[in-house]
Short mmCIF file of C-alpha atoms in Angstrom, two decimals:
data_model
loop_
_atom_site.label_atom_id
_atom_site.label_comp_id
_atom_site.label_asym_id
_atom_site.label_seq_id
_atom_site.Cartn_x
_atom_site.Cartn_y
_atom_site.Cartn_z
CA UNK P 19 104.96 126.91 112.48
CA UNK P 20 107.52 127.59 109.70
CA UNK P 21 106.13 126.90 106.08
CA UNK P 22 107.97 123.91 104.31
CA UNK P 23 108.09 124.10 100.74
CA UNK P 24 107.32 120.67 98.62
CA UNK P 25 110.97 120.25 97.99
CA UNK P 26 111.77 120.83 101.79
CA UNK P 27 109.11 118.51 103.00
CA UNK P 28 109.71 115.63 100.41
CA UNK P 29 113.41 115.70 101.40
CA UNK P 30 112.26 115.52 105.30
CA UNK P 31 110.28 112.56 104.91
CA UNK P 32 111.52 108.75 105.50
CA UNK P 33 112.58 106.86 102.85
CA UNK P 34 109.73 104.50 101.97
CA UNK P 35 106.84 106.77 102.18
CA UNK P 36 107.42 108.43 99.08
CA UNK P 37 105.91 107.18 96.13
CA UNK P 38 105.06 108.84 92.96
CA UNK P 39 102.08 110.55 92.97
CA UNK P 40 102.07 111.48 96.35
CA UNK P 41 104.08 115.24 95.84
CA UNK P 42 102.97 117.16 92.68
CA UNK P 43 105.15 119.30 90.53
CA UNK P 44 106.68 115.92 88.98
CA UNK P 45 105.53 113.19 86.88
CA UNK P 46 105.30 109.89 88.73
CA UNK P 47 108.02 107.16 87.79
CA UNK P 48 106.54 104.13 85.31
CA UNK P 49 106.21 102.18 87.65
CA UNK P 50 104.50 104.05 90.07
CA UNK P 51 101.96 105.13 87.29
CA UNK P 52 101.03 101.34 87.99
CA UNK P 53 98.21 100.72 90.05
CA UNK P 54 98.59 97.52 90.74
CA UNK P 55 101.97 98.31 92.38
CA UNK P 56 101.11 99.22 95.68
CA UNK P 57 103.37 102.33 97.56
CA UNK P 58 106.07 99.21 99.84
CA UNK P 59 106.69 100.83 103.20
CA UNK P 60 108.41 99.11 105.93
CA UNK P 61 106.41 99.19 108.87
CA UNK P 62 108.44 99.73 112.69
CA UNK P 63 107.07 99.46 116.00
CA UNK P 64 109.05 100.57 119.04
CA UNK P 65 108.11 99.86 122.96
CA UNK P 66 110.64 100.45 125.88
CA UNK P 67 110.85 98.02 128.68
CA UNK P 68 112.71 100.19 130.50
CA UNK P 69 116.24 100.77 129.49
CA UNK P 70 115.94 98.64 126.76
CA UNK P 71 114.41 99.88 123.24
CA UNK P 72 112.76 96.88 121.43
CA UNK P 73 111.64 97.74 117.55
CA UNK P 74 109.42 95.50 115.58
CA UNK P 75 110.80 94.44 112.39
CA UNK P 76 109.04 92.17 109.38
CA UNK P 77 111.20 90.14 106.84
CA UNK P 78 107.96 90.00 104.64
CA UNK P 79 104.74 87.29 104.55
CA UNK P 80 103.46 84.20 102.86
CA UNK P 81 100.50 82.51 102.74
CA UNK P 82 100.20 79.27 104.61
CA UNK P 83 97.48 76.67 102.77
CA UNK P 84 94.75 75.68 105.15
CA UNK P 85 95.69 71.99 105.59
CA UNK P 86 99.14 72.73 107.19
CA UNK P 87 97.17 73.03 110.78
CA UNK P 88 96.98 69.57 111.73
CA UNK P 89 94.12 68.73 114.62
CA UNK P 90 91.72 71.27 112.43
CA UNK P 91 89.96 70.15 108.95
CA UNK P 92 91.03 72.46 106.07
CA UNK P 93 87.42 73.94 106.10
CA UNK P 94 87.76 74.82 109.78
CA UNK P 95 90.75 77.00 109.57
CA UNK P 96 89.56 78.52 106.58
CA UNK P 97 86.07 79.40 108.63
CA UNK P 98 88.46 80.71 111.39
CA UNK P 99 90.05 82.94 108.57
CA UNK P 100 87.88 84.28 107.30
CA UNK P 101 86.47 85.74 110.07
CA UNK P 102 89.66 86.87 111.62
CA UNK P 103 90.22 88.85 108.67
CA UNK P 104 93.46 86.87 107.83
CA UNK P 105 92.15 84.61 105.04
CA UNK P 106 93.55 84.91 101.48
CA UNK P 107 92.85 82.72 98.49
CA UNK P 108 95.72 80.66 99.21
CA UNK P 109 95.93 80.38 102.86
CA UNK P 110 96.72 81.90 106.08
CA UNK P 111 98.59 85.16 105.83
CA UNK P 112 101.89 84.77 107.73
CA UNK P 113 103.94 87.78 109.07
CA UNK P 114 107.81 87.12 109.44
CA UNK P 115 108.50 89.24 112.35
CA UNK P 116 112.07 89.94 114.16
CA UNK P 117 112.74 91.79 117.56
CA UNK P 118 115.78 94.19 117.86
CA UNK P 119 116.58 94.59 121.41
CA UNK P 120 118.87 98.12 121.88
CA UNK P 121 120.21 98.88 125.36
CA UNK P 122 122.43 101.81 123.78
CA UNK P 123 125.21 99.44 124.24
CA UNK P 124 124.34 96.35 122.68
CA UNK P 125 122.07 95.44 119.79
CA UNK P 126 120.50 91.95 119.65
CA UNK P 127 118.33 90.86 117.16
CA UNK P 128 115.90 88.22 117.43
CA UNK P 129 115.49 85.88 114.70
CA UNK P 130 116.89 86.24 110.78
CA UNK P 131 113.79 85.82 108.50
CA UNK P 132 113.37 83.96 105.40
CA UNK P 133 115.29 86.08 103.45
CA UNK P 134 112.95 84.78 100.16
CA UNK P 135 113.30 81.44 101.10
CA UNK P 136 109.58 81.49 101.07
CA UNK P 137 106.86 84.10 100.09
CA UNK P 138 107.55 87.65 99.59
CA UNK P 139 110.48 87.64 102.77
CA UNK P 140 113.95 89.53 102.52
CA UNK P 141 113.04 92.50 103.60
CA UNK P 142 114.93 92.82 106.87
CA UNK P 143 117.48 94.35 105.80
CA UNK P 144 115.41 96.82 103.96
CA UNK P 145 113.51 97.56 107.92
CA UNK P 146 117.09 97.57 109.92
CA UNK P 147 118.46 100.26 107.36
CA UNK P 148 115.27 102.42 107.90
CA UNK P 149 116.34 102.60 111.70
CA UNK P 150 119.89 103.44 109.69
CA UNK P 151 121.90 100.01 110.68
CA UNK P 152 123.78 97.86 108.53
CA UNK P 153 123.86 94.28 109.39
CA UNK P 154 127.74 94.52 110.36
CA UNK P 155 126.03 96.72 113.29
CA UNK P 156 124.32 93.62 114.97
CA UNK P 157 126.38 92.64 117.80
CA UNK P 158 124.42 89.14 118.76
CA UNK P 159 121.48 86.87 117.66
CA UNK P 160 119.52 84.50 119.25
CA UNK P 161 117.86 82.29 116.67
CA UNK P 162 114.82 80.86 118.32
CA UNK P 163 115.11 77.40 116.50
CA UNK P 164 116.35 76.59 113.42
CA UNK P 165 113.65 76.68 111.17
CA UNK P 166 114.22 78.27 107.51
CA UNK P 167 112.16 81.30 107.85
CA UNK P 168 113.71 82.29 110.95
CA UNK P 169 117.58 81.90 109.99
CA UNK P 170 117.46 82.74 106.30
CA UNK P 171 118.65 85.77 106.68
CA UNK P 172 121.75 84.28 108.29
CA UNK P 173 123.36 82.95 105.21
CA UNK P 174 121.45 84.71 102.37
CA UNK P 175 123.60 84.41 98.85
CA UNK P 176 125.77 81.47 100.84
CA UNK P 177 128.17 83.93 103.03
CA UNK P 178 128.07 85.29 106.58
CA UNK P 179 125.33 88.28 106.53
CA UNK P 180 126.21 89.36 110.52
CA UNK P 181 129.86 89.17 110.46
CA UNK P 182 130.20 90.99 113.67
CA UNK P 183 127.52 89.08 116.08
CA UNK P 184 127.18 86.36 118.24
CA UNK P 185 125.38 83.48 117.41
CA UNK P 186 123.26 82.06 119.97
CA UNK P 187 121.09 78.83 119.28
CA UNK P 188 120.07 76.17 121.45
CA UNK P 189 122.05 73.06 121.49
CA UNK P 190 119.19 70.25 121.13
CA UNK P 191 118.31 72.17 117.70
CA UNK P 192 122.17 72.24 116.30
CA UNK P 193 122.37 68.54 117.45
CA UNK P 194 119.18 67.70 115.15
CA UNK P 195 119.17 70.01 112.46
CA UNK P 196 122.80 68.85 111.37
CA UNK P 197 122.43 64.92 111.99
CA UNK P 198 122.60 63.37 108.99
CA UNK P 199 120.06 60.21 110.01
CA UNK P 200 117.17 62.75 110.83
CA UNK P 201 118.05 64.61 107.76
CA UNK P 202 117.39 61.70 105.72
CA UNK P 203 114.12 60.40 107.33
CA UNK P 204 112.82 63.61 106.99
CA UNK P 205 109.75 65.09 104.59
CA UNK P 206 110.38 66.83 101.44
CA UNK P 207 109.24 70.37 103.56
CA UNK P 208 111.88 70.56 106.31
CA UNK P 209 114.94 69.89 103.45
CA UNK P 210 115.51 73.65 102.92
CA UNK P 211 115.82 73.78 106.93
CA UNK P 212 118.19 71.37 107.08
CA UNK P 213 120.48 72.38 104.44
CA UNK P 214 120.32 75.63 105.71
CA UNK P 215 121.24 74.48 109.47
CA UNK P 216 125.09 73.07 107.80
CA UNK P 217 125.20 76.53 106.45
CA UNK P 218 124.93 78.32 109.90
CA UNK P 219 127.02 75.97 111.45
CA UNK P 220 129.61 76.22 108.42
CA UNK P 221 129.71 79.92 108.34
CA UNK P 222 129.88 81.40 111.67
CA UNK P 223 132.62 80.45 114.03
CA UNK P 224 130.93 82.67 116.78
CA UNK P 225 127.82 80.18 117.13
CA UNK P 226 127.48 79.29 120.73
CA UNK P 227 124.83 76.33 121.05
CA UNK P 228 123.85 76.86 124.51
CA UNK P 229 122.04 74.85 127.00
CA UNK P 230 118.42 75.64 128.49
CA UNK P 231 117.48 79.04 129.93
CA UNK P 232 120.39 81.69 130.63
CA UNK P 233 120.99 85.05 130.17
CA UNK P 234 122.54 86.59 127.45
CA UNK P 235 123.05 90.26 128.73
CA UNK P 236 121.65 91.56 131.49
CA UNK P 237 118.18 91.28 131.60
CA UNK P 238 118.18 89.39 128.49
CA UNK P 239 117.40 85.98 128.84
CA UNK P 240 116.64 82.53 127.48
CA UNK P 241 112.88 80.87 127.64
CA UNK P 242 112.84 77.10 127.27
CA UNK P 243 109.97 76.34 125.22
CA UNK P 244 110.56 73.33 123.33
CA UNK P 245 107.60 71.13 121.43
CA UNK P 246 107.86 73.09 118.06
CA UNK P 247 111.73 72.41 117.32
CA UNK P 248 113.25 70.11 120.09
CA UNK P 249 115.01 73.38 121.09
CA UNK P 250 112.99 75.95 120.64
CA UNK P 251 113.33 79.00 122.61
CA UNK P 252 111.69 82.24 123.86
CA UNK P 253 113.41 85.47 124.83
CA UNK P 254 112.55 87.20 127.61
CA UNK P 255 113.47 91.03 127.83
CA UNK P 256 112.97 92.66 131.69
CA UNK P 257 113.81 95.73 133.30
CA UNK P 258 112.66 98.52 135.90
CA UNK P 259 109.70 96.14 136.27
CA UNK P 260 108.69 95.79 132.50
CA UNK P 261 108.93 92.81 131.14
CA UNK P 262 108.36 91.76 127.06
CA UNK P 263 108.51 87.67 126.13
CA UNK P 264 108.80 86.63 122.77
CA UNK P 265 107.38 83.13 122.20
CA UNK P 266 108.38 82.72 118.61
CA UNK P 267 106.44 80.10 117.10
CA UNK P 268 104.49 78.77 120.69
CA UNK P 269 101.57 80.65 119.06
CA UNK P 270 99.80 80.95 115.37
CA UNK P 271 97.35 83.48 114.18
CA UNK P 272 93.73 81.85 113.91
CA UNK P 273 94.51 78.68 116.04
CA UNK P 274 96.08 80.29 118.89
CA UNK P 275 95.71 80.56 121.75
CA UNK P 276 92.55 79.10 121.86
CA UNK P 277 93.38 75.57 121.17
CA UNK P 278 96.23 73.87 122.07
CA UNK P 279 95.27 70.83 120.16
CA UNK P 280 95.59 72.16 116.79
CA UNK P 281 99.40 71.94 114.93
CA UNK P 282 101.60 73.58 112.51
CA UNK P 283 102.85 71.35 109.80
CA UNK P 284 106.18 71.91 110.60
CA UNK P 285 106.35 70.75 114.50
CA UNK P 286 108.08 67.81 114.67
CA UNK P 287 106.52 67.22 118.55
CA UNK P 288 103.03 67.54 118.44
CA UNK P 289 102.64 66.11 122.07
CA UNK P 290 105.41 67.95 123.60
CA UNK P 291 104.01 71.13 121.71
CA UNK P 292 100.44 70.63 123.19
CA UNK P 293 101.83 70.17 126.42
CA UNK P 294 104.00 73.30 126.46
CA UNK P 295 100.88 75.43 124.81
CA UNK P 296 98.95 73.66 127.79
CA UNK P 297 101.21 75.45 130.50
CA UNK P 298 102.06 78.63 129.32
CA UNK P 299 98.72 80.17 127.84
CA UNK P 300 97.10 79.83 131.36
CA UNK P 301 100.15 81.28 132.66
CA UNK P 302 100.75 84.32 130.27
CA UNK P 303 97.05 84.98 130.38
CA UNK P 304 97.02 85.07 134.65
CA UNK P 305 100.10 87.27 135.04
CA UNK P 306 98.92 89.50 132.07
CA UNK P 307 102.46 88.72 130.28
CA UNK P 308 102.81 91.35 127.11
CA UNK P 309 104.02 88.55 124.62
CA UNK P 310 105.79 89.24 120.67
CA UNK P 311 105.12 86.40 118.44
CA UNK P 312 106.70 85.70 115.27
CA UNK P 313 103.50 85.12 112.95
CA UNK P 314 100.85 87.05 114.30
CA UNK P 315 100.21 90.34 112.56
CA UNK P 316 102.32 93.00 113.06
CA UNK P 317 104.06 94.05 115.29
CA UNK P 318 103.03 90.97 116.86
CA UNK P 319 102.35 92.49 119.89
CA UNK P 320 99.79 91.07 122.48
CA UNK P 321 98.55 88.92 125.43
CA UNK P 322 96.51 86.09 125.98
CA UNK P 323 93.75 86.78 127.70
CA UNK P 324 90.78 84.50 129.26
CA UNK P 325 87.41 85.36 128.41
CA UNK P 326 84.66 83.10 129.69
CA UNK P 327 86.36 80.34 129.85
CA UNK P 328 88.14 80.50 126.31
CA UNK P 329 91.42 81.74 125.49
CA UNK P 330 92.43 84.54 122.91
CA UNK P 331 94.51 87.11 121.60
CA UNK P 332 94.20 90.56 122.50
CA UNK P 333 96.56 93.14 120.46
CA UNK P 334 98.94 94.95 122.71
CA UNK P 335 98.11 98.68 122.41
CA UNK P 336 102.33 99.40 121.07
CA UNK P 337 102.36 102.96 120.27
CA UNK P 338 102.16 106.30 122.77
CA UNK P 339 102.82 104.02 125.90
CA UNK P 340 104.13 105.46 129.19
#
């Protein structure tokens, strides 16, 4: 094996995961001197479902407070965290994970992120141009409802971040996230969503609010799963007999899947959200369906799975697959 020298091997490493410190022979940057200031790496995750390459992206995190789970006391959830490892002093740690779906053709992403709209989010960008894209390079996305933290990124600083893509977004959710009567008789928490759903609308020409399940490409395709956002949607990827859905929000780290009666704040159907939950974990967990879902800890990847009679989540095993 030829011998690198420090300079040759520092310049061969990715962006990201170099921090000071790390390679001697230098002094480490002020700020790196700082340990508080942990080394910020931005974490990728590929699978292939057959001809398609799907990458695992995060926009960033926040904490979610304990009493945004309606169905579960405060104290409940926070039990539930704590053991799952996913408690912090201030809630529920939240991932903000987005899918990009590469055929060597096409390039959809799934989802925009917050985009700082909430926690410590914007850092899509930051992920896409570690797999060396610019955002002019995305030639669709499907927005899975129209929620702030997963079209942020859309319109971040007020212009048109993917000039050169498609907009897809499910009809029902453009009809209600731009009427002005449920805008009005809505809580002080879903504002930011609905100010940002005029935006979308307002800036990209190419939106196409399209009706139930289609496909977008071959072997792309659309997942009704309303209950969370009256048009919320899935994405199901399939080829050569491999198959990946992604379920957005239809499931939330320490409630899900084993209890379809407990909420997030922010789902304006509860009912129609049980009921959907209801169907599809029996479903996913019978046919074994490898599932990506936005909050769950990353890359998101998993399956439900039935274990004596009670549902959970069992990480997907991502990396080295055949």
């Amino acid at each position: 094996m030829p011998q690198l020298s420090r300079r040759a091997f520092a310049s061969a490493l990715p962006l990201g995961l170099l921090g000071g410190g790390l390679i001697s022979g230098a002094p480490a940057p002020a700020a790196a001197q700082n340990t508080k200031s942990p080394i910020s790496v931005t974490p990728l995750a590929q699978i292939r479902i057959g001809r398609f390459t799907v990458t695992a992206l995060t926009d960033g995190y926040a904490d979610m407070p304990f009493d945004y789970f309606p169905g579960r006391a405060a104290a409940q959830v926070e039990q539930a965290a704590v053991a799952q490892f996913t408690a912090r002093p201030s809630g529920v740690r939240f991932l903000f994970n987005q899918y990009l779906i590469d055929d060597g053709e096409r390039r959809i992403l799934i989802d925009a992120g917050a985009a700082g709209s909430i926690g410590q989010t914007g850092k899509l960008p930051q992920a896409l141009g570690a797999l060396g894209l610019q955002l002019d390079q995305i030639d669709a996305v499907i927005v899975t409802h129209m929620h702030q933290d997963h079209m942020g990124g859309l319109i971040a600083g007020g212009k048109n971040n993917y000039p050169k893509a498609e907009l897809y977004i499910d009809r029902r959710d453009v009809t209600h996230w731009t009427d002005p009567a449920k805008r009005s008789g809505a809580p002080d928490y879903l504002q930011t969503s609905f100010k940002m759903a005029e935006e979308v609308v307002r800036l990209y020409p190419k939106l196409q609010a399209i009706d139930g399940e289609r496909e977008i490409v071959r072997g792309v395709s659309i997942v009704d799963l309303t209950g969370h956002t009256p048009g919320h949607i899935g994405v199901r990827v399939e080829d050569d007999g491999k198959s990946l859905i992604m379920v957005s929000d239809m499931i939330f780290p320490v409630v899900h899947p084993g209890a379809t009666d407990v909420f997030f704040l922010f789902e304006q159907d509860r009912a129609a959200a049980k009921a959907m939950r209801d169907r599809f974990f029996p479903r996913a967990a019978s046919e074994g369906a490898l599932i990506a879902a936005t909050h769950m800890p990353f890359p998101g990847l998993g399956r439900v799975v039935a274990d004596r009679g009670q549902m959970r989540w069992e990480v997907a095993d991502w990396a080295l697959q055949d």
